mmCIF file of C-alpha atoms in Angstrom:
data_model
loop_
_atom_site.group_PDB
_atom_site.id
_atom_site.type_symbol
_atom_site.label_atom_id
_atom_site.label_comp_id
_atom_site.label_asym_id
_atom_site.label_seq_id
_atom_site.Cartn_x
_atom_site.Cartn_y
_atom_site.Cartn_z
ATOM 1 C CA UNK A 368 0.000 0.000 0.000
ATOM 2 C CA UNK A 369 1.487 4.068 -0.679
ATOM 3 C CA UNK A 370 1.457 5.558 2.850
ATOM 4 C CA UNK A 371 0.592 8.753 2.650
ATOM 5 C CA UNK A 372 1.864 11.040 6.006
ATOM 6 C CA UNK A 373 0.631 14.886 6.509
ATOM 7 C CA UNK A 374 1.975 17.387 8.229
ATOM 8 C CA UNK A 375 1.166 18.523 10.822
ATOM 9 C CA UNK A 376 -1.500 16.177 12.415
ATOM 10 C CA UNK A 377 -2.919 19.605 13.916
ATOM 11 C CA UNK A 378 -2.728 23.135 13.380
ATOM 12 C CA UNK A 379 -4.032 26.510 15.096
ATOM 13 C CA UNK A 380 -4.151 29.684 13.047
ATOM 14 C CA UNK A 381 -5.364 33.002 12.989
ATOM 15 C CA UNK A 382 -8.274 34.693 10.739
ATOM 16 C CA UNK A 383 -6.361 36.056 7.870
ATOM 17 C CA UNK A 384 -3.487 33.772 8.331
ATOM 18 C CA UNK A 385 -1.993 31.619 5.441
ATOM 19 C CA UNK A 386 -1.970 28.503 6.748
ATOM 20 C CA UNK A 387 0.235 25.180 5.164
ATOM 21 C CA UNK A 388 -0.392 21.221 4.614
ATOM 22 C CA UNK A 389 1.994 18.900 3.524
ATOM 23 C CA UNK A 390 1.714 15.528 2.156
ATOM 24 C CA UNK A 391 4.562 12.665 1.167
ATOM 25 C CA UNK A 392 3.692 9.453 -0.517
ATOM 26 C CA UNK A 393 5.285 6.774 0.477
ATOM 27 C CA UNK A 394 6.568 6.535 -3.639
ATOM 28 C CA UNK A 395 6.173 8.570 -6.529
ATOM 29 C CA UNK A 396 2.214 9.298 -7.278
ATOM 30 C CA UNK A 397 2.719 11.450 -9.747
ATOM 31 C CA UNK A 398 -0.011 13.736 -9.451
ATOM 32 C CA UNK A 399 -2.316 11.503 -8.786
ATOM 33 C CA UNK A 400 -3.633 12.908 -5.640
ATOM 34 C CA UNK A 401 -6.716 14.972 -3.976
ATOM 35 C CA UNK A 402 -7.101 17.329 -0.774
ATOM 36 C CA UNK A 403 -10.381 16.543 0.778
ATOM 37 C CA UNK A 404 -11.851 18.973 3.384
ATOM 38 C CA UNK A 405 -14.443 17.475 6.076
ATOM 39 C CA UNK A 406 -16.277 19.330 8.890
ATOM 40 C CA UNK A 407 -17.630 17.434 11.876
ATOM 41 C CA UNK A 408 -20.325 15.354 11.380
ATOM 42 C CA UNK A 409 -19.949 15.296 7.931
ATOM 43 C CA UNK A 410 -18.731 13.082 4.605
ATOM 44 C CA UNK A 411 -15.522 14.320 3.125
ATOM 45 C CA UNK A 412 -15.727 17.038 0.063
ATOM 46 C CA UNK A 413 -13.052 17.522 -2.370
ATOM 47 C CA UNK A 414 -11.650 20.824 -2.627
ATOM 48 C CA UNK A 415 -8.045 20.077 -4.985
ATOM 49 C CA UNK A 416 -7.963 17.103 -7.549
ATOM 50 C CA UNK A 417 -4.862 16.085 -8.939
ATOM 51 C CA UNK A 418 -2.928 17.770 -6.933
ATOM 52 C CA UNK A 419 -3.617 21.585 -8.180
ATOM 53 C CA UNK A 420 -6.787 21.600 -10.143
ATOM 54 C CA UNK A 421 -9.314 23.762 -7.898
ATOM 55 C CA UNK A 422 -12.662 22.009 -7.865
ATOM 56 C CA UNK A 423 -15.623 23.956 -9.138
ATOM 57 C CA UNK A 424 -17.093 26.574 -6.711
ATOM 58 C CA UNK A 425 -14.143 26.358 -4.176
ATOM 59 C CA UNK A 426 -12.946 29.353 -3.131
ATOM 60 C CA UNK A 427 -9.862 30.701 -4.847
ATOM 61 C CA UNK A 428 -7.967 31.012 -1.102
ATOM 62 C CA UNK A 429 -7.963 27.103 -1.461
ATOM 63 C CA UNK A 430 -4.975 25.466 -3.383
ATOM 64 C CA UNK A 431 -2.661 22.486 -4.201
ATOM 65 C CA UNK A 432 0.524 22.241 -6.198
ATOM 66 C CA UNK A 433 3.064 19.001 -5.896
ATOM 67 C CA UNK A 434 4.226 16.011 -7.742
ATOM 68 C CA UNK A 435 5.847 12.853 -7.246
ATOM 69 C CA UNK A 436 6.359 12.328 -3.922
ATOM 70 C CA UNK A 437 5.580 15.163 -2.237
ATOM 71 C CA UNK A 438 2.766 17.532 -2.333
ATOM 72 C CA UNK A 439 1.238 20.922 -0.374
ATOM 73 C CA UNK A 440 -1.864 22.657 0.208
ATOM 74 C CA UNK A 441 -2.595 26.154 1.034
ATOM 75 C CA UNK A 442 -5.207 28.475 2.314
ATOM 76 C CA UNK A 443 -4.071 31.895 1.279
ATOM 77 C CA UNK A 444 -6.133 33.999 4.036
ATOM 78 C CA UNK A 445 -8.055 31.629 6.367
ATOM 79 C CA UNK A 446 -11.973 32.357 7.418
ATOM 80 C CA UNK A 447 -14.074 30.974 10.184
ATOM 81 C CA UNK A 448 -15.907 28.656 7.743
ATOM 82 C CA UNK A 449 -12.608 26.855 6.920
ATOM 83 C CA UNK A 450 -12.089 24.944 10.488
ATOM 84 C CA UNK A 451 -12.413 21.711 9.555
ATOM 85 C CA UNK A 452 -9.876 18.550 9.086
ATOM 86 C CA UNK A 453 -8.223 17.993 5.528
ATOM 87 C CA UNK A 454 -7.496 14.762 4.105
ATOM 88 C CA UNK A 455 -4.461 14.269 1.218
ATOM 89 C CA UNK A 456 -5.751 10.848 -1.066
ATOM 90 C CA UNK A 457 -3.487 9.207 -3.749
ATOM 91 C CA UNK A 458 -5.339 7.050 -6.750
ATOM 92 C CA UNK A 459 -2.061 5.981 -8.556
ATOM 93 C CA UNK A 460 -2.760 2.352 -7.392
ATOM 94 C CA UNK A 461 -4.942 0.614 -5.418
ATOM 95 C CA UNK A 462 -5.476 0.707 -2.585
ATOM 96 C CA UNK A 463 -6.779 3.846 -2.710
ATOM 97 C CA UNK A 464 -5.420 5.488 0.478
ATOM 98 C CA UNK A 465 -5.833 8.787 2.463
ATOM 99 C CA UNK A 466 -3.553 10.703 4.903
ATOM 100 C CA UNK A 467 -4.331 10.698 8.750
ATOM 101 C CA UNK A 468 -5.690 14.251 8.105
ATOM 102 C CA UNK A 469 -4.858 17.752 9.734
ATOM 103 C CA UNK A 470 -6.664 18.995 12.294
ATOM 104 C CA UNK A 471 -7.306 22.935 11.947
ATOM 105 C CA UNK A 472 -9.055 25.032 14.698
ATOM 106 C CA UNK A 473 -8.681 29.118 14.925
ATOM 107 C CA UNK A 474 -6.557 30.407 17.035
ATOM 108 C CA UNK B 1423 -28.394 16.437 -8.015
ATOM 109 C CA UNK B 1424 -27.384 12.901 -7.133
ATOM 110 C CA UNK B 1425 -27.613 11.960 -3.425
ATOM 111 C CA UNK B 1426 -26.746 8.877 -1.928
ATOM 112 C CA UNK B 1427 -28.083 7.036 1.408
ATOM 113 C CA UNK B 1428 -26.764 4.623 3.465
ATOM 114 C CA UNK B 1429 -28.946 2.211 5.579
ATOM 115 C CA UNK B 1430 -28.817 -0.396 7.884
ATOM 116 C CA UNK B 1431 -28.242 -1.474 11.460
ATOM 117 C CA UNK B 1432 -26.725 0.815 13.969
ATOM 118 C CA UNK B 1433 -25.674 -2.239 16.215
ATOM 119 C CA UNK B 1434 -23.710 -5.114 15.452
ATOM 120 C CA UNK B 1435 -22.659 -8.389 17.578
ATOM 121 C CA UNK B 1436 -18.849 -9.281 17.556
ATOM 122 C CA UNK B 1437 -18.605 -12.104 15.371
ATOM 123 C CA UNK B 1438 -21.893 -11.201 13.135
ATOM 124 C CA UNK B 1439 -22.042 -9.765 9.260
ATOM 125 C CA UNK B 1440 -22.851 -6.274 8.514
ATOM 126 C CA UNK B 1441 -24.771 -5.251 5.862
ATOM 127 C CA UNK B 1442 -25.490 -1.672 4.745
ATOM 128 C CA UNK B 1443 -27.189 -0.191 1.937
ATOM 129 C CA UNK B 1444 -26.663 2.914 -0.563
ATOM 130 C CA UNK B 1445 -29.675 4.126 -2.587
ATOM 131 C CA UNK B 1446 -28.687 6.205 -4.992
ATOM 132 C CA UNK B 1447 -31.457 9.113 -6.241
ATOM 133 C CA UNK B 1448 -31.114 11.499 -9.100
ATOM 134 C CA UNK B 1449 -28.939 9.417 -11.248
ATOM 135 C CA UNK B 1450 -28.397 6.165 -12.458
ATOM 136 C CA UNK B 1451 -26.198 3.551 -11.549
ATOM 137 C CA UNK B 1452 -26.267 1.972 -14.374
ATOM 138 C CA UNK B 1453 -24.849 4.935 -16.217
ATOM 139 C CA UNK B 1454 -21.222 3.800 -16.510
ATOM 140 C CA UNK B 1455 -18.365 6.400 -15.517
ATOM 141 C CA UNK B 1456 -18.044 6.077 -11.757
ATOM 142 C CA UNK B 1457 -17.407 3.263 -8.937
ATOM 143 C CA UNK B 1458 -19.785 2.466 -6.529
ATOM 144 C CA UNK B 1459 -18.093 2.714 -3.131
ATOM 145 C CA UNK B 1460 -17.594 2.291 0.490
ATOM 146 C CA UNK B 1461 -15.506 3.880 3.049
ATOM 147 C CA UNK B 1462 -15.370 3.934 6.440
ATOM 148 C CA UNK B 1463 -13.845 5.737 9.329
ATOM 149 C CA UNK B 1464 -12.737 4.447 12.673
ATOM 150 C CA UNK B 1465 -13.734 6.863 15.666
ATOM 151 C CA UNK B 1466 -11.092 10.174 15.942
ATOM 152 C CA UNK B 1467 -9.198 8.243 12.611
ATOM 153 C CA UNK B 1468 -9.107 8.910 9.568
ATOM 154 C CA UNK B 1469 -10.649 7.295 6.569
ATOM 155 C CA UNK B 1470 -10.026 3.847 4.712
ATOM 156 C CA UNK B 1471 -11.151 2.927 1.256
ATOM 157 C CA UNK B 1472 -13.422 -0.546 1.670
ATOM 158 C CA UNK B 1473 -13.398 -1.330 -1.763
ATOM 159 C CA UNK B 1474 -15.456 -0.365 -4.649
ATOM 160 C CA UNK B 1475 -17.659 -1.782 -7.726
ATOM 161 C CA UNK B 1476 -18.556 -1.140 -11.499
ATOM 162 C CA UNK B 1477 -22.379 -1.240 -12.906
ATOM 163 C CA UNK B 1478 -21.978 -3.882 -14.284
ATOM 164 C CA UNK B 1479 -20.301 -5.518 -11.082
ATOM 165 C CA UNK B 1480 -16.446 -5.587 -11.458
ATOM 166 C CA UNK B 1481 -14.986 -5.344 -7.774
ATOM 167 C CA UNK B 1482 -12.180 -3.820 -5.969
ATOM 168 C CA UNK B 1483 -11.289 -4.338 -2.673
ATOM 169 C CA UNK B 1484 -8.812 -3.308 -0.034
ATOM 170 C CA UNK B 1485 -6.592 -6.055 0.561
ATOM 171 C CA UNK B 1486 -6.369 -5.859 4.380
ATOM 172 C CA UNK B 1487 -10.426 -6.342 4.292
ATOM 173 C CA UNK B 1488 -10.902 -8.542 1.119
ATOM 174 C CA UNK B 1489 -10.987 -12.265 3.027
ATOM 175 C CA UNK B 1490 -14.439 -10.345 4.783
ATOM 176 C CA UNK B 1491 -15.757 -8.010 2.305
ATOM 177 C CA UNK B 1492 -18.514 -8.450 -0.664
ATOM 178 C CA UNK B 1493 -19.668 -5.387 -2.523
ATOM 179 C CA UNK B 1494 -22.712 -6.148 -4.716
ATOM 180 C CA UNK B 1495 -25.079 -3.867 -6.753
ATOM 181 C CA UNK B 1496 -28.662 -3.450 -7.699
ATOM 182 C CA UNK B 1497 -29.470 -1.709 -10.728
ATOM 183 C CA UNK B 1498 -32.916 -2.315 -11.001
ATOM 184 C CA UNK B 1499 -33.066 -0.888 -7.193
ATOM 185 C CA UNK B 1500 -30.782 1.914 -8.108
ATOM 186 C CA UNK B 1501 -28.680 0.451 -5.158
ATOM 187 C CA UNK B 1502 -25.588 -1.013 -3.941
ATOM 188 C CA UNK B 1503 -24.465 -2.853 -0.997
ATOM 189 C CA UNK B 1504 -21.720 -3.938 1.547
ATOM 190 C CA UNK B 1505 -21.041 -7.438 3.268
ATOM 191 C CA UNK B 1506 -18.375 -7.172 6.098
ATOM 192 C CA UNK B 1507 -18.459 -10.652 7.579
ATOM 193 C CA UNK B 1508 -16.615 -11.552 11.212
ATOM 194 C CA UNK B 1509 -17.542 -7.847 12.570
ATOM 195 C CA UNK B 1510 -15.385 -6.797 16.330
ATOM 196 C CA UNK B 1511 -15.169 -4.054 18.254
ATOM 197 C CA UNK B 1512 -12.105 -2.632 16.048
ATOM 198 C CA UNK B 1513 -15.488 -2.316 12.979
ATOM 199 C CA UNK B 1514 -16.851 0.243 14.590
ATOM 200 C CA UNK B 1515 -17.177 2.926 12.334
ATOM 201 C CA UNK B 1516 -19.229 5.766 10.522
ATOM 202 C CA UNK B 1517 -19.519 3.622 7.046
ATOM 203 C CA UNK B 1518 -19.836 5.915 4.107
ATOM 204 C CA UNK B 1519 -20.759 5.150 0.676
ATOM 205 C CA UNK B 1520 -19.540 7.720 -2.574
ATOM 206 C CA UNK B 1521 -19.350 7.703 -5.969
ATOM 207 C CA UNK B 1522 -15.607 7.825 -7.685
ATOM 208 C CA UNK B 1523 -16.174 9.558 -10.565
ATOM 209 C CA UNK B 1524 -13.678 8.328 -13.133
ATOM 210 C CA UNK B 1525 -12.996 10.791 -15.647
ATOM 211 C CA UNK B 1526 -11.703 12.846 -12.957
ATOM 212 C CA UNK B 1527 -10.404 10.438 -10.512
ATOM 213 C CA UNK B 1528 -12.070 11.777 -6.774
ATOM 214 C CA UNK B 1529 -14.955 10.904 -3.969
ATOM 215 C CA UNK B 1530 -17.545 13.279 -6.052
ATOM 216 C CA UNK B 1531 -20.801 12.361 -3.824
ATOM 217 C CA UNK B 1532 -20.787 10.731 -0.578
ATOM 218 C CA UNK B 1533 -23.713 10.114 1.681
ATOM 219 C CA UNK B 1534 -24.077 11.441 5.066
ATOM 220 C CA UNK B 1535 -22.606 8.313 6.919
ATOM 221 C CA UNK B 1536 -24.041 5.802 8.835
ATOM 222 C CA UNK B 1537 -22.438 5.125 12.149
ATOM 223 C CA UNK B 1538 -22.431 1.053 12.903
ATOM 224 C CA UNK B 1539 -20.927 -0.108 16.718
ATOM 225 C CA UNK B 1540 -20.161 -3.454 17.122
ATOM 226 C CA UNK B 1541 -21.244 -4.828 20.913
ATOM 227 C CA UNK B 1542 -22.957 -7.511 22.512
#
């Protein structure tokens, strides 16, 4: 299986802040991989498929860039709206697999 | 808009088979172009891909759940379903089902979850 490890696992951060994900494959992906955002109590939504493509209707603070191995995502000016946890997935092979997902709260 | 719904029981013996539901409205399964799937995820985890299957009933399955796991599909129901045979305490879970779209390769529709515990 590709192990895929974010960084960090949790992250506090200001209104207004630009705030940082990373994500490493365990081998090269390619750019075979999504950001997922997910708020509690509800499913995952995808925000970034592979790896920079913004997904329709996301906000423009929201994006991806990466290949190969290893991959980030940004939030250019963070709002309340965006506390949630983010998940990195890879779909170069099976199984598909997701990182443990970053934890972000406002500071 | 497409929405999909999982059902099925909230409580599970150890040692018994699971079996949820996804009924899929505003679209048909039988379209071609996406996977049927399931995912689930563990309490405070993250999430793991079950495995996944084609209209016309292909499968995929994670390899640490295969030996336990049967996806199946109804297209005259407009539904699909999950098997997880041998359930413990370590299946408890919020199971979701999506739909992988396959042109562009992501979880485009998920349903809202259905949380299963496993205890006697």
């Amino acid at each position: 299986d590709i192990q895929m490890t974010q960084s960090p696992s949790s992250l506090s951060a200001s209104v207004g802040d630009s705030v940082t994900i990373t994500c490493q494959a365990s081998q090269d992906i390619n750019y075979y991989l999504n950001w997922y955002q997910q708020k509690p109590g509800k499913a995952p939504k995808v925000l970034i498929y592979d790896a920079s493509n913004l997904e329709t209707g996301v906000p423009l603070r929201f994006s991806g860039n990466g290949s190969g191995t290893d991959f980030t995502f940004i939030i250019s000016s963070l709002q309340p709206e965006d506390i949630a946890t983010y998940y990195c997935q890879q779909y170069d092979d099976l199984p598909i697999t997701f990182g443990q997902g970053t934890r972000l709260d406002i500071k | 808009q497409v929405q999909l719904q999982e059902s099925g029981p909230g409580l599970v013996k150890p040692s018994q088979t699971l079996s949820l539901t996804c009924t899929v409205s505003g679209g048909s399964i039988n379209s071609g172009g996406y996977y049927w799937s399931w995912l689930r995820q563990l309490p405070g985890k993250g999430l793991e891909w079950i495995g996944y299957i084609y209209y016309y009933g292909s499968t995929y399955y994670n390899p640490s759940l295969r030996s336990l796991v049967t996806i199946s599909i109804d297209t005259s129901k407009n539904q699909f379903s999950l098997q997880l045979n041998s359930m413990t305490a370590a299946d408890t879970a919020v199971y979701y089902c999506a739909r992988w779209k396959m042109s562009t390769h992501y979880f485009d529709y998920w349903g809202q979850g259905s949380l299963v515990t496993v205890s006697s």
